[in-house]
Amino acid sequence: MGISQRAYSLLESSGYKITNQRQTILEIILKNRQQHMSAEEIHEKANKINPDIGLATVYRALELFEELKILHKLNFGDGRSRYELWEEEHHHHHLICTSCDGVYEVAEDLLEVLEDRIEHKYKFNISGHQLKFYGICHQCQEDCSNEC
């Protein structure tokens, strides 16, 4: 089952309608899945498709999608939440550019071995983890070397 089909199924089975607004917001997230967009960024794109979609509607839809485990809310310490699609067994980490606020995924789980060691040594059942690296992305480094 595809992500959008799973999302629609979760909405319906939880008693929620698949409104045009929710459908538009979900499609934007699906089309921009690598961007980790904020509510404001999603609203900007949604508004181009349907000017009647307000920011409050986007926030409500994102909150619902998070509650239903369609989306995962991320906090990178920059004062705004960002969202990515929920995937059960998909552990990954993030690179956050402090220059352009870009967010990039590190697809491999770099902490799996460490997690196993901690669980064994401390008899601690780990349910998850997050790892974030902050720095300057390649594009910003190039831009700076050309302008600085």
PDB file of C-alpha atoms in Angstrom:
ATOM      1  CA  MET A   1       0.000   0.000   0.000  1.00  0.00           C
ATOM      2  CA  GLY A   2       1.406   3.393  -1.006  1.00  0.00           C
ATOM      3  CA  ILE A   3       1.866   6.211   1.478  1.00  0.00           C
ATOM      4  CA  SER A   4      -1.066   8.258   0.179  1.00  0.00           C
ATOM      5  CA  GLN A   5      -3.353   5.194   0.180  1.00  0.00           C
ATOM      6  CA  ARG A   6      -2.224   4.404   3.747  1.00  0.00           C
ATOM      7  CA  ALA A   7      -2.910   8.005   4.788  1.00  0.00           C
ATOM      8  CA  TYR A   8      -6.385   8.044   3.236  1.00  0.00           C
ATOM      9  CA  SER A   9      -7.178   4.687   4.819  1.00  0.00           C
ATOM     10  CA  LEU A  10      -6.045   5.952   8.260  1.00  0.00           C
ATOM     11  CA  LEU A  11      -8.162   9.081   7.907  1.00  0.00           C
ATOM     12  CA  GLU A  12     -11.283   7.158   6.918  1.00  0.00           C
ATOM     13  CA  SER A  13     -10.859   4.384   9.502  1.00  0.00           C
ATOM     14  CA  SER A  14     -10.444   7.056  12.204  1.00  0.00           C
ATOM     15  CA  GLY A  15     -13.682   8.761  11.150  1.00  0.00           C
ATOM     16  CA  TYR A  16     -12.156  11.743   9.317  1.00  0.00           C
ATOM     17  CA  LYS A  17     -13.182  12.973   5.893  1.00  0.00           C
ATOM     18  CA  ILE A  18     -10.688  13.310   3.083  1.00  0.00           C
ATOM     19  CA  THR A  19     -11.351  16.969   2.404  1.00  0.00           C
ATOM     20  CA  ASN A  20      -9.901  18.843  -0.557  1.00  0.00           C
ATOM     21  CA  GLN A  21      -7.716  20.812   1.871  1.00  0.00           C
ATOM     22  CA  ARG A  22      -6.300  17.681   3.529  1.00  0.00           C
ATOM     23  CA  GLN A  23      -5.761  16.066   0.165  1.00  0.00           C
ATOM     24  CA  THR A  24      -3.918  19.155  -1.147  1.00  0.00           C
ATOM     25  CA  ILE A  25      -1.705  19.346   1.959  1.00  0.00           C
ATOM     26  CA  LEU A  26      -0.871  15.641   1.802  1.00  0.00           C
ATOM     27  CA  GLU A  27      -0.055  15.820  -1.915  1.00  0.00           C
ATOM     28  CA  ILE A  28       2.297  18.767  -1.288  1.00  0.00           C
ATOM     29  CA  ILE A  29       4.099  16.789   1.398  1.00  0.00           C
ATOM     30  CA  LEU A  30       4.351  13.738  -0.874  1.00  0.00           C
ATOM     31  CA  LYS A  31       5.725  15.783  -3.785  1.00  0.00           C
ATOM     32  CA  ASN A  32       8.269  17.514  -1.535  1.00  0.00           C
ATOM     33  CA  ARG A  33       9.124  14.613   0.754  1.00  0.00           C
ATOM     34  CA  GLN A  34      12.861  15.382   0.902  1.00  0.00           C
ATOM     35  CA  GLN A  35      12.378  19.003   1.973  1.00  0.00           C
ATOM     36  CA  HIS A  36      11.178  18.670   5.604  1.00  0.00           C
ATOM     37  CA  MET A  37       8.863  21.649   5.197  1.00  0.00           C
ATOM     38  CA  SER A  38       7.374  23.825   7.931  1.00  0.00           C
ATOM     39  CA  ALA A  39       3.657  24.611   8.163  1.00  0.00           C
ATOM     40  CA  GLU A  40       4.350  28.028   6.636  1.00  0.00           C
ATOM     41  CA  GLU A  41       6.177  26.501   3.655  1.00  0.00           C
ATOM     42  CA  ILE A  42       3.371  23.989   3.123  1.00  0.00           C
ATOM     43  CA  HIS A  43       0.815  26.812   3.379  1.00  0.00           C
ATOM     44  CA  GLU A  44       2.675  28.848   0.762  1.00  0.00           C
ATOM     45  CA  LYS A  45       2.530  25.970  -1.726  1.00  0.00           C
ATOM     46  CA  ALA A  46      -1.083  25.072  -0.822  1.00  0.00           C
ATOM     47  CA  ASN A  47      -2.171  28.666  -1.292  1.00  0.00           C
ATOM     48  CA  LYS A  48      -0.959  28.576  -4.908  1.00  0.00           C
ATOM     49  CA  ILE A  49      -3.209  25.567  -5.539  1.00  0.00           C
ATOM     50  CA  ASN A  50      -6.170  26.727  -3.483  1.00  0.00           C
ATOM     51  CA  PRO A  51      -6.128  30.299  -2.094  1.00  0.00           C
ATOM     52  CA  ASP A  52      -8.908  29.368   0.352  1.00  0.00           C
ATOM     53  CA  ILE A  53      -6.567  27.155   2.421  1.00  0.00           C
ATOM     54  CA  GLY A  54      -5.584  29.168   5.473  1.00  0.00           C
ATOM     55  CA  LEU A  55      -2.565  28.705   7.690  1.00  0.00           C
ATOM     56  CA  ALA A  56      -4.799  27.522  10.552  1.00  0.00           C
ATOM     57  CA  THR A  57      -6.186  24.792   8.280  1.00  0.00           C
ATOM     58  CA  VAL A  58      -2.643  23.657   7.488  1.00  0.00           C
ATOM     59  CA  TYR A  59      -1.759  23.541  11.188  1.00  0.00           C
ATOM     60  CA  ARG A  60      -4.896  21.530  12.014  1.00  0.00           C
ATOM     61  CA  ALA A  61      -4.245  19.072   9.179  1.00  0.00           C
ATOM     62  CA  LEU A  62      -0.603  18.623  10.209  1.00  0.00           C
ATOM     63  CA  GLU A  63      -1.635  18.028  13.815  1.00  0.00           C
ATOM     64  CA  LEU A  64      -4.157  15.411  12.682  1.00  0.00           C
ATOM     65  CA  PHE A  65      -1.632  13.746  10.353  1.00  0.00           C
ATOM     66  CA  GLU A  66       0.852  13.593  13.209  1.00  0.00           C
ATOM     67  CA  GLU A  67      -1.751  12.122  15.577  1.00  0.00           C
ATOM     68  CA  LEU A  68      -2.602   9.419  13.020  1.00  0.00           C
ATOM     69  CA  LYS A  69       1.120   8.708  12.412  1.00  0.00           C
ATOM     70  CA  ILE A  70       0.953   9.856   8.819  1.00  0.00           C
ATOM     71  CA  LEU A  71       3.571  12.528   9.563  1.00  0.00           C
ATOM     72  CA  HIS A  72       6.412  12.867  11.995  1.00  0.00           C
ATOM     73  CA  LYS A  73       7.062  16.288  13.564  1.00  0.00           C
ATOM     74  CA  LEU A  74      10.713  17.313  13.720  1.00  0.00           C
ATOM     75  CA  ASN A  75      12.356  20.043  15.766  1.00  0.00           C
ATOM     76  CA  PHE A  76      15.798  21.206  14.689  1.00  0.00           C
ATOM     77  CA  GLY A  77      16.137  23.959  17.276  1.00  0.00           C
ATOM     78  CA  ASP A  78      15.415  26.790  14.833  1.00  0.00           C
ATOM     79  CA  GLY A  79      12.072  27.746  16.362  1.00  0.00           C
ATOM     80  CA  ARG A  80       9.845  26.055  13.795  1.00  0.00           C
ATOM     81  CA  SER A  81       8.556  22.528  13.438  1.00  0.00           C
ATOM     82  CA  ARG A  82       9.073  20.633  10.222  1.00  0.00           C
ATOM     83  CA  TYR A  83       7.388  17.514   8.975  1.00  0.00           C
ATOM     84  CA  GLU A  84       8.299  14.314   7.205  1.00  0.00           C
ATOM     85  CA  LEU A  85       6.309  11.245   6.265  1.00  0.00           C
ATOM     86  CA  TRP A  86       6.006   8.603   8.966  1.00  0.00           C
ATOM     87  CA  GLU A  87       7.766   5.385   8.079  1.00  0.00           C
ATOM     88  CA  GLU A  88       7.745   2.588  10.643  1.00  0.00           C
ATOM     89  CA  GLU A  89      11.237   1.113  10.422  1.00  0.00           C
ATOM     90  CA  HIS A  90      12.985   4.032   8.791  1.00  0.00           C
ATOM     91  CA  HIS A  91      15.667   5.372  11.121  1.00  0.00           C
ATOM     92  CA  HIS A  92      17.722   8.172   9.710  1.00  0.00           C
ATOM     93  CA  HIS A  93      19.562  11.234  10.835  1.00  0.00           C
ATOM     94  CA  HIS A  94      19.658  14.825   9.668  1.00  0.00           C
ATOM     95  CA  LEU A  95      22.204  17.362   8.523  1.00  0.00           C
ATOM     96  CA  ILE A  96      21.036  20.928   9.205  1.00  0.00           C
ATOM     97  CA  CYS A  97      22.649  23.837   7.378  1.00  0.00           C
ATOM     98  CA  THR A  98      22.977  26.815   9.705  1.00  0.00           C
ATOM     99  CA  SER A  99      23.324  29.134   6.720  1.00  0.00           C
ATOM    100  CA  CYS A 100      20.286  28.330   4.540  1.00  0.00           C
ATOM    101  CA  ASP A 101      18.278  26.230   7.055  1.00  0.00           C
ATOM    102  CA  GLY A 102      18.345  23.310   4.613  1.00  0.00           C
ATOM    103  CA  VAL A 103      17.731  19.857   6.058  1.00  0.00           C
ATOM    104  CA  TYR A 104      19.285  16.768   4.500  1.00  0.00           C
ATOM    105  CA  GLU A 105      18.745  13.131   5.423  1.00  0.00           C
ATOM    106  CA  VAL A 106      21.496  10.658   6.218  1.00  0.00           C
ATOM    107  CA  ALA A 107      19.784   7.488   5.022  1.00  0.00           C
ATOM    108  CA  GLU A 108      21.794   4.980   7.014  1.00  0.00           C
ATOM    109  CA  ASP A 109      21.268   4.392  10.725  1.00  0.00           C
ATOM    110  CA  LEU A 110      24.653   5.220  12.168  1.00  0.00           C
ATOM    111  CA  LEU A 111      23.735   4.436  15.766  1.00  0.00           C
ATOM    112  CA  GLU A 112      22.404   0.893  15.512  1.00  0.00           C
ATOM    113  CA  VAL A 113      25.540  -0.773  16.951  1.00  0.00           C
ATOM    114  CA  LEU A 114      25.826   1.835  19.718  1.00  0.00           C
ATOM    115  CA  GLU A 115      22.146   1.383  20.555  1.00  0.00           C
ATOM    116  CA  ASP A 116      22.631  -2.382  20.916  1.00  0.00           C
ATOM    117  CA  ARG A 117      25.643  -1.876  23.193  1.00  0.00           C
ATOM    118  CA  ILE A 118      23.756   0.585  25.420  1.00  0.00           C
ATOM    119  CA  GLU A 119      20.744  -1.720  25.696  1.00  0.00           C
ATOM    120  CA  HIS A 120      22.950  -4.650  26.699  1.00  0.00           C
ATOM    121  CA  LYS A 121      25.297  -2.794  29.060  1.00  0.00           C
ATOM    122  CA  TYR A 122      22.669  -0.695  30.871  1.00  0.00           C
ATOM    123  CA  LYS A 123      19.706  -3.091  30.541  1.00  0.00           C
ATOM    124  CA  PHE A 124      17.821  -0.209  28.926  1.00  0.00           C
ATOM    125  CA  ASN A 125      15.118  -0.804  26.299  1.00  0.00           C
ATOM    126  CA  ILE A 126      15.637   1.984  23.737  1.00  0.00           C
ATOM    127  CA  SER A 127      12.530   2.969  21.797  1.00  0.00           C
ATOM    128  CA  GLY A 128      14.181   5.456  19.444  1.00  0.00           C
ATOM    129  CA  HIS A 129      16.822   8.105  18.944  1.00  0.00           C
ATOM    130  CA  GLN A 130      17.604  11.243  16.970  1.00  0.00           C
ATOM    131  CA  LEU A 131      20.914  12.485  15.702  1.00  0.00           C
ATOM    132  CA  LYS A 132      21.367  15.938  14.190  1.00  0.00           C
ATOM    133  CA  PHE A 133      24.517  17.422  12.715  1.00  0.00           C
ATOM    134  CA  TYR A 134      24.756  21.196  12.307  1.00  0.00           C
ATOM    135  CA  GLY A 135      27.045  22.889   9.820  1.00  0.00           C
ATOM    136  CA  ILE A 136      27.219  24.474   6.378  1.00  0.00           C
ATOM    137  CA  CYS A 137      25.923  22.586   3.338  1.00  0.00           C
ATOM    138  CA  HIS A 138      27.908  22.164   0.147  1.00  0.00           C
ATOM    139  CA  GLN A 139      25.888  24.770  -1.773  1.00  0.00           C
ATOM    140  CA  CYS A 140      26.335  27.423   0.932  1.00  0.00           C
ATOM    141  CA  GLN A 141      30.059  26.666   1.071  1.00  0.00           C
ATOM    142  CA  GLU A 142      30.288  27.182  -2.696  1.00  0.00           C
ATOM    143  CA  ASP A 143      28.228  30.378  -2.517  1.00  0.00           C
ATOM    144  CA  CYS A 144      30.487  31.736   0.217  1.00  0.00           C
ATOM    145  CA  SER A 145      33.699  30.864  -1.620  1.00  0.00           C
ATOM    146  CA  ASN A 146      32.385  32.696  -4.694  1.00  0.00           C
ATOM    147  CA  GLU A 147      31.189  35.766  -2.761  1.00  0.00           C
ATOM    148  CA  CYS A 148      33.297  35.911   0.417  1.00  0.00           C
TER     149      CYS A 148
END
